[in-house]
């Protein structure tokens, strides 16, 4: 399989931003995430959601309103 960024390049929710969850997540997402808009997480796996929400709150992104259950796979299977 390819890198998560390759998967994002192949298919993603329109208007979304990629910031793979890992060691540089705080730095990267802090540069690109909107602090003034609601955020919906598209997780790579369901277990990632709580960790990502915590990481976002650590840098002041508090407007996390939900996540896409089933991730991008569910999105594409729904015909999006």
PDB file of C-alpha atoms in Angstrom:
ATOM      1  CA  UNK A   1       0.000   0.000   0.000  1.00  0.00           C
ATOM      2  CA  UNK A   2       1.061   3.573  -0.527  1.00  0.00           C
ATOM      3  CA  UNK A   3       1.495   6.438   1.876  1.00  0.00           C
ATOM      4  CA  UNK A   4      -1.609   8.046   3.434  1.00  0.00           C
ATOM      5  CA  UNK A   5      -0.895  11.189   1.422  1.00  0.00           C
ATOM      6  CA  UNK A   6      -1.045   9.117  -1.784  1.00  0.00           C
ATOM      7  CA  UNK A   7      -4.457   7.791  -0.737  1.00  0.00           C
ATOM      8  CA  UNK A   8      -5.617  11.365  -0.087  1.00  0.00           C
ATOM      9  CA  UNK A   9      -4.445  12.363  -3.553  1.00  0.00           C
ATOM     10  CA  UNK A  10      -6.449   9.526  -5.070  1.00  0.00           C
ATOM     11  CA  UNK A  11      -9.714  10.326  -3.249  1.00  0.00           C
ATOM     12  CA  UNK A  12     -10.831  12.742  -0.561  1.00  0.00           C
ATOM     13  CA  UNK A  13     -13.795  14.718   0.694  1.00  0.00           C
ATOM     14  CA  UNK A  14     -14.010  17.977  -1.310  1.00  0.00           C
ATOM     15  CA  UNK A  15     -12.639  20.911   0.674  1.00  0.00           C
ATOM     16  CA  UNK A  16     -10.748  18.695   3.083  1.00  0.00           C
ATOM     17  CA  UNK A  17      -7.128  19.050   4.181  1.00  0.00           C
ATOM     18  CA  UNK A  18      -4.641  16.229   4.702  1.00  0.00           C
ATOM     19  CA  UNK A  19      -2.536  16.065   7.842  1.00  0.00           C
ATOM     20  CA  UNK A  20      -1.564  12.481   8.593  1.00  0.00           C
ATOM     21  CA  UNK A  21      -1.611  11.722  12.291  1.00  0.00           C
ATOM     22  CA  UNK A  22       1.951  11.168  13.435  1.00  0.00           C
ATOM     23  CA  UNK A  23       4.951  12.882  15.021  1.00  0.00           C
ATOM     24  CA  UNK A  24       4.570  16.135  13.037  1.00  0.00           C
ATOM     25  CA  UNK A  25       0.776  16.353  13.230  1.00  0.00           C
ATOM     26  CA  UNK A  26       0.650  19.280  15.686  1.00  0.00           C
ATOM     27  CA  UNK A  27       3.014  21.377  13.591  1.00  0.00           C
ATOM     28  CA  UNK A  28       1.419  20.617  10.248  1.00  0.00           C
ATOM     29  CA  UNK A  29      -2.213  20.939  11.280  1.00  0.00           C
ATOM     30  CA  UNK A  30      -1.430  24.111  13.225  1.00  0.00           C
ATOM     31  CA  UNK A  31      -0.368  25.751   9.949  1.00  0.00           C
ATOM     32  CA  UNK A  32      -3.285  24.644   7.778  1.00  0.00           C
ATOM     33  CA  UNK A  33      -6.344  24.036   9.952  1.00  0.00           C
ATOM     34  CA  UNK A  34      -9.048  26.672  10.231  1.00  0.00           C
ATOM     35  CA  UNK A  35      -9.348  27.965  13.783  1.00  0.00           C
ATOM     36  CA  UNK A  36     -12.527  29.848  12.887  1.00  0.00           C
ATOM     37  CA  UNK A  37     -14.534  26.995  11.314  1.00  0.00           C
ATOM     38  CA  UNK A  38     -16.062  23.727  12.415  1.00  0.00           C
ATOM     39  CA  UNK A  39     -13.841  20.683  11.869  1.00  0.00           C
ATOM     40  CA  UNK A  40     -14.934  17.177  10.933  1.00  0.00           C
ATOM     41  CA  UNK A  41     -12.341  14.428  11.174  1.00  0.00           C
ATOM     42  CA  UNK A  42     -12.019  11.821   8.432  1.00  0.00           C
ATOM     43  CA  UNK A  43     -10.122   9.131  10.335  1.00  0.00           C
ATOM     44  CA  UNK A  44      -7.804   6.506   8.921  1.00  0.00           C
ATOM     45  CA  UNK A  45      -9.203   4.185  11.583  1.00  0.00           C
ATOM     46  CA  UNK A  46     -11.883   4.537  14.225  1.00  0.00           C
ATOM     47  CA  UNK A  47      -9.289   4.347  17.015  1.00  0.00           C
ATOM     48  CA  UNK A  48      -7.628   7.519  15.740  1.00  0.00           C
ATOM     49  CA  UNK A  49     -10.530   9.865  16.494  1.00  0.00           C
ATOM     50  CA  UNK A  50      -9.981  10.450  20.229  1.00  0.00           C
ATOM     51  CA  UNK A  51      -6.235  10.971  19.758  1.00  0.00           C
ATOM     52  CA  UNK A  52      -6.785  13.431  16.917  1.00  0.00           C
ATOM     53  CA  UNK A  53      -9.400  15.403  18.884  1.00  0.00           C
ATOM     54  CA  UNK A  54      -7.009  15.621  21.830  1.00  0.00           C
ATOM     55  CA  UNK A  55      -4.156  16.762  19.597  1.00  0.00           C
ATOM     56  CA  UNK A  56      -6.338  19.427  17.973  1.00  0.00           C
ATOM     57  CA  UNK A  57      -7.480  20.761  21.333  1.00  0.00           C
ATOM     58  CA  UNK A  58      -3.853  20.939  22.500  1.00  0.00           C
ATOM     59  CA  UNK A  59      -3.188  23.568  19.835  1.00  0.00           C
ATOM     60  CA  UNK A  60      -6.439  25.473  20.269  1.00  0.00           C
ATOM     61  CA  UNK A  61      -8.632  23.910  17.591  1.00  0.00           C
ATOM     62  CA  UNK A  62     -11.746  23.368  19.678  1.00  0.00           C
ATOM     63  CA  UNK A  63     -14.455  23.344  17.027  1.00  0.00           C
ATOM     64  CA  UNK A  64     -14.375  19.615  16.278  1.00  0.00           C
ATOM     65  CA  UNK A  65     -18.023  18.814  15.609  1.00  0.00           C
ATOM     66  CA  UNK A  66     -17.743  15.174  14.612  1.00  0.00           C
ATOM     67  CA  UNK A  67     -16.098  12.577  12.450  1.00  0.00           C
ATOM     68  CA  UNK A  68     -16.931  10.561   9.357  1.00  0.00           C
ATOM     69  CA  UNK A  69     -17.794   7.104  10.695  1.00  0.00           C
ATOM     70  CA  UNK A  70     -16.097   4.507   8.546  1.00  0.00           C
ATOM     71  CA  UNK A  71     -13.647   7.066   7.185  1.00  0.00           C
ATOM     72  CA  UNK A  72     -13.150   7.657   3.493  1.00  0.00           C
ATOM     73  CA  UNK A  73     -14.125   4.081   2.674  1.00  0.00           C
ATOM     74  CA  UNK A  74     -17.667   4.780   3.918  1.00  0.00           C
ATOM     75  CA  UNK A  75     -17.713   8.049   1.954  1.00  0.00           C
ATOM     76  CA  UNK A  76     -16.770   6.370  -1.320  1.00  0.00           C
ATOM     77  CA  UNK A  77     -19.071   3.380  -0.739  1.00  0.00           C
ATOM     78  CA  UNK A  78     -21.917   5.880  -0.333  1.00  0.00           C
ATOM     79  CA  UNK A  79     -21.183   7.083  -3.868  1.00  0.00           C
ATOM     80  CA  UNK A  80     -19.595  10.370  -2.902  1.00  0.00           C
TER      81      UNK A  80
END
